[in-house]
Amino acid sequence: MDKIIILPVILPLIAGLVFILLRSYIKVQRILSVVTLVAVMITSIFMMVHINQHGILTMQLGNWQAPFGIGIVADMFSTLLVLTTSIVAICCVIFAFKTIEKEREEHYFYALFLFLISGVIGSFLTGDLFNLYVFFEVLLLASYVLVTLGGKKVQLREAMKYVIINILSSILFLVGIAYMYSITGTLSFAHISVRIAEAGQDGFITTVAILFLLVFAVKAGLFLFYWLPGSYSVPPTAVSAVFAALLTKVGIYAIIRMFTLIFYHEPEITHVFIGVLAALTMILGGIGAIGYWEIEKILTYNVVIGTGFILAGLAAFTHNGLLGATYYLIHDMIIKALIFLIGGVIVYLTGTNNLKEMSGLIRTHPYLGWMFFIAALSLIGIPPLSGFIGKVFITRGTFEADLFWLGIIGLLASLLILYSIMKVFMNAFWGETLLSEEEEYGSTKGVMVAISILTFITIALGIGPEFIQPYVDTAVEALMNPQLYIDAVFGGNDIP
Amino acid sequence: METLVAIVIGILFTIGTYLILSNQMLRIILGLSILSHAVNLMIITMGGLKQGGPPLLAENTTRFTDPVPQALILTAIVINFAVTAFLLVLSYRTYKMHGTDNMDELRGNRHG
């Protein structure tokens, strides 16, 4: 049973490799990519049920005893993210069938897409610092190609910035790994955690913690997000939706993992620092979101605000704060994919991304309009939609931790989201209908399936959070109690 | 020995940082390359530089070199190789399309 946790990582990888051989069989690639992702989803549901009953799943590759071998660890927090990743990926790949040009499909779009998913899932499941770096590189290399695929002028320009900043942060990641290895002599998360708990987190280790925070902050778009709006708005919709939903979340996951499992001894330094960065991120992201008139720019700045808000839950570092962060993280992955897909359809229909040049789409596309409205309410955090519960718990967590300023900034950021997203709704959907259906630049044929699935999920998560509540509880319990993770990895063996 | 290598790493980091801050594309790429070499040197130094021992763990050996950093930089070098190759192709293509290798001119504006 333990061995199935490798499946979510290698299934997309193998499928991607096969797709390279099947270059001209695009139909086969389409079907196989959906089949692969559904298989990943089913596996992760199995894993969730198993973890809830029997505790954290671990696998040591080659049967080397931990900490000597390479470990894969699936606790509930990772598995929930793997499940959400697979759902988002299925929706985006279905959306891609209709919207991606044939030329991109023939140039290994589906293979790259699955490599990206494999890298994302690998980062969620790995139990080893260096493998986290390797999986980061897998997903980053796939994303570099996905940003540039098509080779338009603006794509190349933004890709240059994206690639350079990410290489730089990978270099700093390696510096952090080198320091970590020289301090603790190990790279397994669980083993590092044990060694630091034994020796105490002194000033030097805290400095390394801040270095790791900066590295992951670049990937997550926490404060160091200046590369993000440009590079997320240039690729085609299906790709930018996946980026917005998944790539920044990998950085957020890494921050949460490092600062709950390893660097949890000095929260008044590290976690307060995260809180300050989160507050600044929400303020700056909010200013960006209300300042632009291009749909893509507004939506990408909303990604930035979401990052800040999730990490506010970590900064609080209480049970409720992390509970909220977990709920909100799952919600954010779904809702960012949804809102980017709808935004992409709007641009596709009107042929422009400037809000001032569009109007009255609700008359010709009522379903699209109301689904955008639902998504917008969910993004702001209005009950009974999925954003509400996460927002309540994060705010409560920050108040419990006496970080009132952080909770208040989070709520103010919601107002900025409200303004920015309602601006999109009012301008794009309300008002005089400018284009009749014949004049539109594209049609919604075939793209509504993916959008409807995601809308359904955000409503379902909002009305019935009881369905995932036991799983989220288990996840947060493990996050607050690192010993559970350590015991699962070492499995009763002596810790050297 | 470690002190000497530490100084070399410091010099490499200085050069790399200087090159990254320039606005010519090729210089930035070379800067990133030099930085990643500096990091590889740093990883191997962090494992401890010892002379005359093989990186193998036989029983009852007292002199051996730590094999983990070597495995790490091997992986890091391969990844860096692939990424640099991609970046060089990308920059050539960007240069062709935009007709400039000056990063200031590639900044982009609201309408670009």
Coordinates of C-alpha atoms in Angstrom, one line a residue:
Chain A
M1 CA 0.0 0.0 0.0
D2 CA 2.8 2.4 0.8
K3 CA 4.2 2.1 -2.7
I4 CA 1.2 3.8 -4.3
I5 CA 2.4 7.2 -3.1
I6 CA 5.0 7.2 -5.9
L7 CA 2.3 6.9 -8.6
P8 CA 1.1 10.6 -8.6
V9 CA 4.7 11.6 -9.4
I10 CA 5.7 9.0 -12.0
L11 CA 2.4 8.6 -13.9
P12 CA 2.5 12.1 -15.5
L13 CA 6.2 11.8 -16.0
I14 CA 5.8 8.5 -18.0
A15 CA 2.8 9.8 -19.9
G16 CA 4.8 12.9 -20.8
L17 CA 7.7 10.8 -22.1
V18 CA 5.3 8.7 -24.2
F19 CA 3.8 11.8 -25.7
I20 CA 7.1 12.8 -27.1
L21 CA 7.1 9.6 -29.1
L22 CA 3.4 10.1 -30.1
R23 CA 4.1 13.6 -31.4
S24 CA 1.6 13.6 -34.4
Y25 CA -1.2 11.6 -32.6
I26 CA -2.8 14.6 -30.9
K27 CA -6.1 12.9 -30.2
V28 CA -4.3 10.0 -28.4
Q29 CA -2.3 12.6 -26.4
R30 CA -5.5 14.4 -25.3
I31 CA -7.3 11.2 -24.2
L32 CA -4.2 9.9 -22.4
S33 CA -3.5 13.1 -20.6
V34 CA -7.0 13.2 -19.1
V35 CA -6.8 9.4 -18.2
T36 CA -3.4 10.0 -16.5
L37 CA -4.7 12.9 -14.5
V38 CA -7.9 11.1 -13.5
A39 CA -5.7 8.2 -12.4
V40 CA -3.6 10.6 -10.2
M41 CA -6.8 12.0 -8.7
I42 CA -8.1 8.5 -7.8
T43 CA -4.8 7.5 -6.3
S44 CA -4.7 10.7 -4.2
I45 CA -8.2 10.0 -2.9
F46 CA -7.1 6.5 -1.9
M47 CA -4.1 8.0 -0.2
M48 CA -6.3 10.5 1.7
V49 CA -8.6 7.8 3.1
H50 CA -5.6 5.6 4.0
I51 CA -3.8 8.4 5.8
N52 CA -6.9 9.3 7.7
Q53 CA -7.1 5.8 9.0
H54 CA -3.5 4.7 9.4
G55 CA -1.4 7.8 9.6
I56 CA 1.2 9.3 7.3
L57 CA 2.4 7.3 4.3
T58 CA 6.1 7.1 3.6
M59 CA 8.2 5.3 1.1
Q60 CA 12.0 5.0 1.1
L61 CA 13.3 4.5 -2.5
G62 CA 15.5 1.4 -2.8
N63 CA 14.6 0.4 0.7
W64 CA 17.4 2.4 2.2
Q65 CA 16.5 3.2 5.8
A66 CA 15.6 6.8 6.5
P67 CA 17.6 9.2 6.6
F68 CA 20.1 7.6 4.2
G69 CA 17.8 6.9 1.2
I70 CA 15.6 9.3 -0.7
G71 CA 12.2 9.5 1.0
I72 CA 8.8 10.3 -0.3
V73 CA 6.4 11.4 2.4
A74 CA 2.7 11.9 2.0
D75 CA 1.0 13.5 4.9
M76 CA -2.5 14.8 4.7
F77 CA -1.5 18.4 3.9
S78 CA 0.5 17.3 0.8
T79 CA -2.1 14.8 -0.3
L80 CA -4.9 17.4 -0.2
L81 CA -2.8 19.6 -2.4
V82 CA -2.0 16.7 -4.8
L83 CA -5.8 16.0 -5.1
T84 CA -6.5 19.7 -5.8
T85 CA -3.7 19.9 -8.3
S86 CA -5.0 16.9 -10.2
I87 CA -8.5 18.4 -10.3
V88 CA -7.2 21.8 -11.5
A89 CA -5.0 20.1 -14.1
I90 CA -7.9 18.1 -15.5
C91 CA -10.0 21.2 -15.9
C92 CA -7.2 23.2 -17.5
V93 CA -6.3 20.4 -19.9
I94 CA -9.9 20.0 -21.0
F95 CA -10.0 23.8 -21.5
A96 CA -6.8 23.5 -23.6
F97 CA -8.4 21.1 -26.1
K98 CA -10.4 23.9 -27.6
T99 CA -8.2 26.9 -27.0
I100 CA -4.6 25.8 -27.7
E101 CA -3.6 26.2 -31.3
K102 CA -2.6 23.1 -33.3
E103 CA 0.9 24.4 -33.7
R104 CA 1.4 24.5 -29.9
E105 CA -0.1 21.0 -29.5
E106 CA 2.3 19.6 -32.1
H107 CA 5.2 21.2 -30.2
Y108 CA 4.8 19.0 -27.2
F109 CA 2.2 21.1 -25.3
Y110 CA 0.7 18.0 -23.5
A111 CA 4.1 16.5 -22.7
L112 CA 5.3 19.7 -21.1
F113 CA 2.0 20.2 -19.3
L114 CA 2.3 16.7 -17.7
F115 CA 6.0 17.3 -16.8
L116 CA 4.9 20.5 -15.1
I117 CA 2.2 18.6 -13.1
S118 CA 4.8 15.9 -12.2
G119 CA 7.1 18.5 -10.9
V120 CA 4.4 20.2 -8.9
I121 CA 3.2 16.9 -7.3
G122 CA 6.8 15.8 -6.7
S123 CA 7.5 19.0 -4.8
F124 CA 4.4 18.3 -2.6
L125 CA 5.4 14.8 -1.8
T126 CA 9.2 14.8 -1.4
G127 CA 10.6 14.4 2.0
D128 CA 14.1 15.6 1.2
L129 CA 15.4 19.1 0.8
F130 CA 17.6 18.4 -2.3
N131 CA 14.8 16.6 -4.0
L132 CA 12.6 19.6 -3.4
Y133 CA 15.2 21.5 -5.5
V134 CA 15.2 18.9 -8.2
F135 CA 11.4 18.8 -8.5
F136 CA 11.4 22.6 -8.5
E137 CA 13.7 22.5 -11.5
V138 CA 11.5 20.0 -13.2
L139 CA 8.5 22.2 -12.9
L140 CA 10.4 25.4 -13.7
L141 CA 12.0 24.0 -16.9
A142 CA 8.6 22.9 -18.1
S143 CA 7.2 26.3 -17.2
Y144 CA 10.0 28.1 -19.0
V145 CA 9.1 26.3 -22.2
L146 CA 5.4 26.8 -21.7
V147 CA 5.8 30.5 -21.3
T148 CA 7.9 30.8 -24.4
L149 CA 6.0 28.3 -26.6
G150 CA 4.6 30.2 -29.5
G151 CA 7.5 32.6 -29.6
K152 CA 5.7 35.9 -29.7
K153 CA 7.7 39.1 -29.0
V154 CA 6.1 39.9 -25.7
Q155 CA 6.4 36.2 -24.6
L156 CA 10.1 36.1 -25.2
R157 CA 10.6 39.4 -23.3
E158 CA 8.7 38.3 -20.3
A159 CA 10.2 34.8 -20.4
M160 CA 13.7 36.3 -20.2
K161 CA 12.8 38.0 -16.9
Y162 CA 11.0 35.0 -15.6
V163 CA 13.9 32.6 -16.4
I164 CA 16.6 34.9 -15.0
I165 CA 14.9 35.6 -11.7
N166 CA 14.1 31.9 -11.2
I167 CA 17.6 30.8 -12.0
L168 CA 18.8 33.3 -9.4
S169 CA 16.5 32.0 -6.8
S170 CA 17.5 28.4 -7.6
I171 CA 21.1 29.4 -7.0
L172 CA 20.2 30.9 -3.6
F173 CA 18.3 27.7 -2.9
L174 CA 21.5 25.7 -3.4
V175 CA 23.4 28.1 -1.1
G176 CA 20.7 27.5 1.5
I177 CA 21.1 23.7 1.0
A178 CA 24.9 24.0 1.4
Y179 CA 24.5 25.8 4.7
M180 CA 21.9 23.4 5.9
Y181 CA 24.1 20.4 5.1
S182 CA 27.1 21.9 6.8
I183 CA 25.0 22.7 9.9
T184 CA 23.0 19.5 10.3
G185 CA 24.9 17.0 8.1
T186 CA 21.6 15.8 6.6
L187 CA 19.0 16.7 4.0
S188 CA 16.0 14.8 5.0
F189 CA 13.3 17.1 6.4
A190 CA 12.5 14.9 9.3
H191 CA 16.2 14.4 10.2
I192 CA 16.9 18.1 9.9
S193 CA 14.0 18.8 12.2
V194 CA 15.3 16.3 14.8
R195 CA 18.8 17.7 14.7
I196 CA 17.7 21.3 15.0
A197 CA 15.4 20.5 17.8
E198 CA 18.3 18.8 19.6
A199 CA 20.8 21.6 19.0
G200 CA 18.4 24.5 19.3
Q201 CA 17.7 27.1 16.7
D202 CA 20.5 29.6 17.2
G203 CA 21.1 32.9 15.3
F204 CA 22.9 31.2 12.4
I205 CA 20.1 28.7 11.8
T206 CA 17.6 31.5 11.9
T207 CA 19.6 33.4 9.3
V208 CA 19.5 30.3 7.0
A209 CA 15.8 30.1 7.7
I210 CA 15.4 33.7 6.4
L211 CA 17.5 32.7 3.3
F212 CA 15.1 29.9 2.6
L213 CA 12.2 32.2 3.1
L214 CA 13.5 34.6 0.5
V215 CA 14.1 31.8 -2.0
F216 CA 10.6 30.5 -1.6
A217 CA 9.2 34.0 -1.5
V218 CA 10.4 34.5 -5.0
K219 CA 8.7 31.4 -6.2
A220 CA 5.5 32.0 -4.2
G221 CA 5.3 35.7 -5.1
L222 CA 5.5 36.7 -1.5
F223 CA 6.6 40.4 -1.5
L224 CA 9.2 39.6 -4.2
F225 CA 6.5 39.3 -6.9
Y226 CA 7.7 41.9 -9.4
W227 CA 8.3 39.2 -12.1
L228 CA 4.9 37.7 -11.7
P229 CA 2.3 39.9 -13.4
G230 CA 4.3 40.1 -16.6
S231 CA 5.1 36.5 -17.1
Y232 CA 1.7 35.1 -16.0
S233 CA -0.2 37.3 -18.4
V234 CA 1.6 36.4 -21.6
P235 CA 1.1 32.7 -22.2
P236 CA -2.3 31.3 -23.5
T237 CA -5.1 31.1 -21.0
A238 CA -4.9 27.4 -20.2
V239 CA -1.2 27.8 -19.3
S240 CA -1.6 31.0 -17.3
A241 CA -4.5 29.4 -15.3
V242 CA -2.3 26.5 -14.4
F243 CA 0.6 28.8 -13.4
A244 CA -1.7 31.0 -11.3
A245 CA -3.3 28.0 -9.6
L246 CA -0.3 25.8 -9.0
L247 CA 3.2 27.4 -9.4
T248 CA 2.9 30.0 -6.7
K249 CA 1.3 27.4 -4.5
V250 CA 4.4 25.2 -4.6
G251 CA 6.3 28.1 -3.1
I252 CA 3.7 28.6 -0.4
Y253 CA 3.7 24.9 0.3
A254 CA 7.5 24.9 0.7
I255 CA 7.3 27.9 3.1
I256 CA 4.6 26.2 5.2
R257 CA 6.5 22.9 5.3
M258 CA 9.8 24.5 6.3
F259 CA 8.3 26.8 8.9
T260 CA 6.1 24.2 10.6
L261 CA 8.4 21.2 10.5
I262 CA 11.9 22.6 10.7
F263 CA 12.1 26.3 11.7
Y264 CA 9.4 26.5 14.3
H265 CA 11.5 27.3 17.4
E266 CA 11.7 31.1 16.9
P267 CA 8.3 32.2 15.7
E268 CA 8.7 35.7 17.2
I269 CA 11.5 36.3 14.6
T270 CA 10.7 34.2 11.5
H271 CA 6.9 34.0 11.7
V272 CA 6.5 37.7 12.4
F273 CA 8.8 38.4 9.5
I274 CA 6.5 36.3 7.3
G275 CA 3.6 38.3 8.7
V276 CA 5.2 41.6 7.7
L277 CA 6.0 40.3 4.2
A278 CA 2.4 39.0 3.9
A279 CA 0.9 42.3 4.9
L280 CA 3.1 44.2 2.4
T281 CA 2.2 41.7 -0.3
M282 CA -1.5 42.2 0.3
I283 CA -1.2 46.0 0.3
L284 CA 1.0 46.2 -2.9
G285 CA -1.0 43.5 -4.7
G286 CA -4.2 45.3 -3.8
I287 CA -2.8 48.6 -5.2
G288 CA -1.8 46.7 -8.4
A289 CA -5.2 45.0 -8.7
I290 CA -7.2 48.3 -8.6
G291 CA -4.7 50.2 -10.7
Y292 CA -5.0 48.4 -14.0
W293 CA -7.6 48.2 -16.8
E294 CA -6.2 45.0 -18.4
I295 CA -8.0 41.8 -17.3
E296 CA -4.9 39.7 -17.1
K297 CA -3.1 42.3 -15.0
I298 CA -6.0 42.6 -12.5
L299 CA -6.2 38.8 -12.1
T300 CA -2.4 38.3 -11.7
Y301 CA -2.4 40.9 -8.9
N302 CA -5.2 38.9 -7.3
V303 CA -2.8 35.9 -7.3
V304 CA -0.4 38.0 -5.3
I305 CA -3.0 39.1 -2.8
G306 CA -4.0 35.4 -2.3
T307 CA -0.4 34.5 -1.5
G308 CA -0.1 37.2 1.1
F309 CA -3.4 36.1 2.7
I310 CA -2.5 32.4 3.0
L311 CA 0.8 33.2 4.6
A312 CA -0.9 35.5 7.1
G313 CA -2.4 32.3 8.4
L314 CA 1.0 30.7 8.8
A315 CA 2.3 33.9 10.4
A316 CA -0.3 33.6 13.1
F317 CA 1.0 30.0 13.8
T318 CA -2.0 28.9 15.8
H319 CA -4.3 25.9 15.1
N320 CA -7.0 28.2 13.6
G321 CA -4.5 30.1 11.5
L322 CA -3.2 27.0 9.9
L323 CA -6.7 25.5 9.5
G324 CA -7.6 28.7 7.6
A325 CA -4.4 28.6 5.6
T326 CA -5.1 25.0 4.5
Y327 CA -8.8 25.7 3.6
Y328 CA -7.8 28.9 1.8
L329 CA -4.9 27.2 -0.1
I330 CA -7.3 24.6 -1.5
H331 CA -9.9 27.2 -2.3
D332 CA -7.3 29.5 -3.9
M333 CA -6.0 26.8 -6.3
I334 CA -9.5 26.1 -7.5
I335 CA -10.7 29.7 -7.7
K336 CA -7.6 31.1 -9.4
A337 CA -7.8 28.5 -12.1
L338 CA -11.5 29.3 -12.5
I339 CA -11.2 33.1 -12.7
F340 CA -8.2 32.9 -15.1
L341 CA -10.2 30.5 -17.4
I342 CA -13.2 32.9 -17.4
G343 CA -10.9 35.9 -17.9
G344 CA -9.3 34.1 -20.8
V345 CA -12.7 33.4 -22.4
I346 CA -13.7 37.1 -22.0
V347 CA -10.5 38.2 -23.9
Y348 CA -11.1 35.4 -26.4
L349 CA -14.7 36.6 -27.1
T350 CA -14.1 40.3 -27.3
G351 CA -10.6 40.2 -28.9
T352 CA -9.3 42.8 -26.4
N353 CA -8.0 42.7 -22.9
N354 CA -8.8 46.3 -22.1
L355 CA -11.9 46.6 -19.8
K356 CA -12.8 50.0 -21.3
E357 CA -13.4 48.5 -24.7
M358 CA -15.8 45.7 -23.7
S359 CA -19.3 45.8 -22.3
G360 CA -22.6 43.9 -22.0
L361 CA -21.4 40.3 -22.4
I362 CA -24.1 39.1 -20.0
R363 CA -26.8 39.4 -22.6
T364 CA -25.1 37.1 -25.1
H365 CA -23.4 34.9 -22.5
P366 CA -25.6 34.7 -19.3
Y367 CA -24.0 31.5 -18.0
L368 CA -20.5 32.8 -18.3
G369 CA -21.5 36.0 -16.6
W370 CA -23.2 34.4 -13.6
M371 CA -20.4 31.9 -13.2
F372 CA -17.9 34.8 -13.2
F373 CA -20.1 36.5 -10.5
I374 CA -20.1 33.4 -8.4
A375 CA -16.3 33.1 -8.8
A376 CA -15.9 36.8 -7.9
L377 CA -18.0 36.4 -4.7
S378 CA -16.0 33.3 -3.8
L379 CA -12.8 35.2 -4.3
I380 CA -13.9 37.9 -2.0
G381 CA -14.9 35.4 0.6
I382 CA -18.7 35.8 0.7
P383 CA -20.6 32.9 2.3
P384 CA -21.7 30.3 1.3
L385 CA -18.8 30.0 -1.1
S386 CA -15.5 28.3 -0.6
G387 CA -13.5 31.4 0.2
F388 CA -15.5 32.3 3.3
I389 CA -14.4 29.5 5.7
G390 CA -10.7 30.0 5.0
K391 CA -11.0 33.7 5.5
V392 CA -12.8 33.4 8.8
F393 CA -10.2 31.0 10.3
I394 CA -7.2 33.0 9.1
T395 CA -8.7 36.2 10.5
R396 CA -9.5 34.4 13.8
G397 CA -6.0 32.9 13.9
T398 CA -4.3 36.3 13.5
F399 CA -6.5 37.8 16.2
E400 CA -5.7 34.9 18.5
A401 CA -2.0 35.5 18.0
D402 CA -2.4 39.2 18.8
L403 CA -1.5 40.1 15.3
F404 CA -4.4 42.5 14.9
W405 CA -2.8 44.6 12.3
L406 CA -2.3 41.6 10.1
G407 CA -5.9 40.5 10.3
I408 CA -7.2 44.0 9.6
I409 CA -4.9 44.4 6.6
G410 CA -6.2 41.0 5.3
L411 CA -9.8 42.2 5.6
L412 CA -8.9 45.5 3.9
A413 CA -7.3 43.6 1.1
S414 CA -10.6 41.8 0.6
L415 CA -12.2 45.2 0.0
L416 CA -9.5 45.9 -2.7
I417 CA -10.3 42.5 -4.3
L418 CA -14.0 43.4 -4.2
Y419 CA -13.3 46.7 -6.0
S420 CA -11.0 45.2 -8.6
I421 CA -13.1 42.2 -9.5
M422 CA -16.4 44.1 -9.5
K423 CA -14.7 46.5 -11.9
V424 CA -14.2 43.6 -14.3
F425 CA -17.8 42.4 -13.8
M426 CA -19.4 45.8 -14.3
N427 CA -17.3 46.7 -17.4
A428 CA -17.2 43.3 -19.1
F429 CA -20.7 42.0 -18.4
W430 CA -23.0 44.9 -17.6
G431 CA -23.8 47.9 -19.8
E432 CA -24.6 48.2 -23.5
T433 CA -24.0 45.1 -25.5
L434 CA -21.4 46.0 -28.1
L435 CA -20.9 42.8 -29.9
S436 CA -23.6 40.5 -31.2
E437 CA -22.9 36.8 -31.2
E438 CA -21.9 36.9 -34.9
E439 CA -19.4 39.7 -34.4
E440 CA -17.5 38.0 -31.6
Y441 CA -13.9 36.9 -32.2
G442 CA -14.5 33.4 -30.7
S443 CA -17.2 31.2 -29.2
T444 CA -17.7 29.6 -25.8
K445 CA -18.2 26.2 -27.5
G446 CA -16.4 23.4 -25.6
V447 CA -14.8 25.6 -23.0
M448 CA -17.8 25.8 -20.6
V449 CA -17.2 22.2 -19.3
A450 CA -14.0 23.1 -17.4
I451 CA -15.5 26.3 -16.1
S452 CA -18.6 24.6 -14.9
I453 CA -16.7 21.8 -13.1
L454 CA -14.6 24.4 -11.2
T455 CA -17.7 26.6 -10.4
F456 CA -19.4 23.5 -9.0
I457 CA -16.4 22.7 -6.8
T458 CA -16.2 26.2 -5.3
I459 CA -20.0 26.1 -4.5
A460 CA -19.7 22.5 -3.1
L461 CA -16.7 23.4 -0.9
G462 CA -18.6 26.4 0.4
I463 CA -21.9 24.7 1.2
G464 CA -20.4 21.4 2.4
P465 CA -17.0 22.0 4.1
E466 CA -17.9 19.1 6.4
F467 CA -16.9 16.7 3.5
I468 CA -13.2 17.8 3.7
Q469 CA -13.2 18.9 7.3
P470 CA -11.9 15.7 8.8
Y471 CA -9.1 15.6 6.3
V472 CA -8.2 19.3 6.9
D473 CA -8.2 18.6 10.6
T474 CA -5.8 15.7 10.2
A475 CA -3.6 17.9 8.0
V476 CA -3.4 20.7 10.5
E477 CA -2.9 18.4 13.4
A478 CA 0.2 17.0 11.7
L479 CA 1.4 20.5 10.8
M480 CA 1.2 21.6 14.4
N481 CA 2.8 18.5 15.7
P482 CA 6.1 17.8 13.8
Q483 CA 6.8 14.7 15.9
L484 CA 4.0 12.8 13.9
Y485 CA 5.9 13.5 10.6
I486 CA 9.3 12.5 12.2
D487 CA 7.9 9.2 13.7
A488 CA 6.3 8.3 10.3
V489 CA 9.6 8.8 8.4
F490 CA 11.8 6.9 10.8
G491 CA 9.2 4.3 11.5
G492 CA 10.6 3.3 14.9
N493 CA 14.2 2.9 13.8
D494 CA 17.0 4.6 15.7
I495 CA 17.6 8.2 14.6
P496 CA 21.4 8.5 14.0
Chain B
M1 CA 42.4 24.8 2.5
E2 CA 38.8 25.6 3.4
T3 CA 39.6 29.3 4.1
L4 CA 41.3 29.6 0.7
V5 CA 38.3 28.1 -1.1
A6 CA 35.9 30.3 0.9
I7 CA 37.8 33.3 -0.4
V8 CA 37.7 32.1 -4.0
I9 CA 33.9 31.5 -3.6
G10 CA 33.5 35.0 -2.3
I11 CA 35.4 36.4 -5.3
L12 CA 33.3 34.4 -7.7
F13 CA 30.1 35.6 -6.0
T14 CA 31.3 39.2 -6.3
I15 CA 32.1 38.8 -10.1
G16 CA 28.7 37.1 -10.7
T17 CA 26.8 39.8 -8.8
Y18 CA 28.6 42.5 -10.8
L19 CA 27.8 40.8 -14.1
I20 CA 24.1 40.3 -13.2
L21 CA 23.7 44.0 -12.5
S22 CA 24.9 45.0 -16.0
N23 CA 22.3 45.5 -18.7
Q24 CA 23.7 43.3 -21.5
M25 CA 22.0 40.0 -21.9
L26 CA 25.1 37.8 -22.4
R27 CA 26.8 39.3 -19.4
I28 CA 23.9 38.4 -17.2
I29 CA 23.9 34.8 -18.5
L30 CA 27.7 34.6 -17.8
G31 CA 27.1 36.0 -14.4
L32 CA 24.5 33.4 -13.6
S33 CA 26.9 30.7 -14.8
I34 CA 29.7 32.0 -12.6
L35 CA 27.3 32.2 -9.6
S36 CA 26.3 28.6 -10.1
H37 CA 30.0 27.5 -10.2
A38 CA 30.5 29.4 -7.0
V39 CA 27.6 27.5 -5.4
N40 CA 28.9 24.2 -6.6
L41 CA 32.3 25.0 -5.0
M42 CA 30.5 26.0 -1.9
I43 CA 28.5 22.8 -1.6
I44 CA 31.7 20.7 -1.9
T45 CA 33.5 22.9 0.7
M46 CA 30.6 22.6 3.1
G47 CA 31.0 18.8 3.1
G48 CA 34.6 19.3 4.3
L49 CA 37.7 19.2 2.0
K50 CA 39.9 16.2 2.8
Q51 CA 42.8 14.9 0.9
G52 CA 43.7 11.3 0.2
G53 CA 40.5 9.4 1.1
P54 CA 38.1 7.8 -1.4
P55 CA 34.4 8.7 -1.0
L56 CA 33.5 5.2 0.1
L57 CA 32.4 3.8 3.4
A58 CA 34.0 0.5 4.0
E59 CA 33.9 -0.8 7.5
N60 CA 36.7 0.4 9.9
T61 CA 37.9 3.2 7.7
T62 CA 39.0 6.3 9.4
R63 CA 39.8 8.4 6.3
F64 CA 37.1 9.0 3.8
T65 CA 35.5 11.9 1.9
D66 CA 31.8 12.7 2.3
P67 CA 30.1 11.4 -0.9
V68 CA 26.8 13.3 -0.5
P69 CA 28.1 16.8 -1.6
Q70 CA 29.6 15.2 -4.6
A71 CA 26.3 13.6 -5.6
L72 CA 24.6 16.9 -5.0
I73 CA 26.8 19.0 -7.2
L74 CA 26.8 16.3 -9.9
T75 CA 23.0 16.8 -10.1
A76 CA 23.3 20.6 -9.8
I77 CA 25.8 20.7 -12.6
V78 CA 23.6 18.7 -14.9
I79 CA 20.5 20.8 -14.1
N80 CA 22.5 24.0 -14.5
F81 CA 23.8 22.8 -17.9
A82 CA 20.3 22.3 -19.2
V83 CA 19.0 25.5 -17.9
T84 CA 21.9 27.5 -19.3
A85 CA 21.5 25.9 -22.7
F86 CA 17.9 26.9 -22.7
L87 CA 18.6 30.4 -21.5
L88 CA 21.2 30.9 -24.3
V89 CA 18.8 29.8 -27.0
L90 CA 16.0 32.0 -25.5
S91 CA 18.3 35.0 -25.3
Y92 CA 19.4 34.5 -28.9
R93 CA 15.8 34.3 -30.0
T94 CA 14.8 37.4 -28.0
Y95 CA 17.7 39.3 -29.5
K96 CA 16.6 38.3 -33.0
M97 CA 13.0 39.3 -32.4
H98 CA 13.5 42.5 -30.5
G99 CA 16.7 43.6 -32.2
T100 CA 18.4 44.5 -29.0
D101 CA 20.3 42.8 -26.2
N102 CA 19.9 45.7 -23.8
M103 CA 17.8 44.8 -20.8
D104 CA 16.7 48.4 -20.3
E105 CA 15.0 48.4 -23.7
L106 CA 13.4 45.0 -23.0
R107 CA 11.7 46.5 -19.9
G108 CA 8.3 46.7 -21.5
N109 CA 5.5 49.2 -20.9
R110 CA 1.8 49.2 -20.4
H111 CA 1.1 48.9 -24.1
G112 CA 4.0 46.7 -25.1

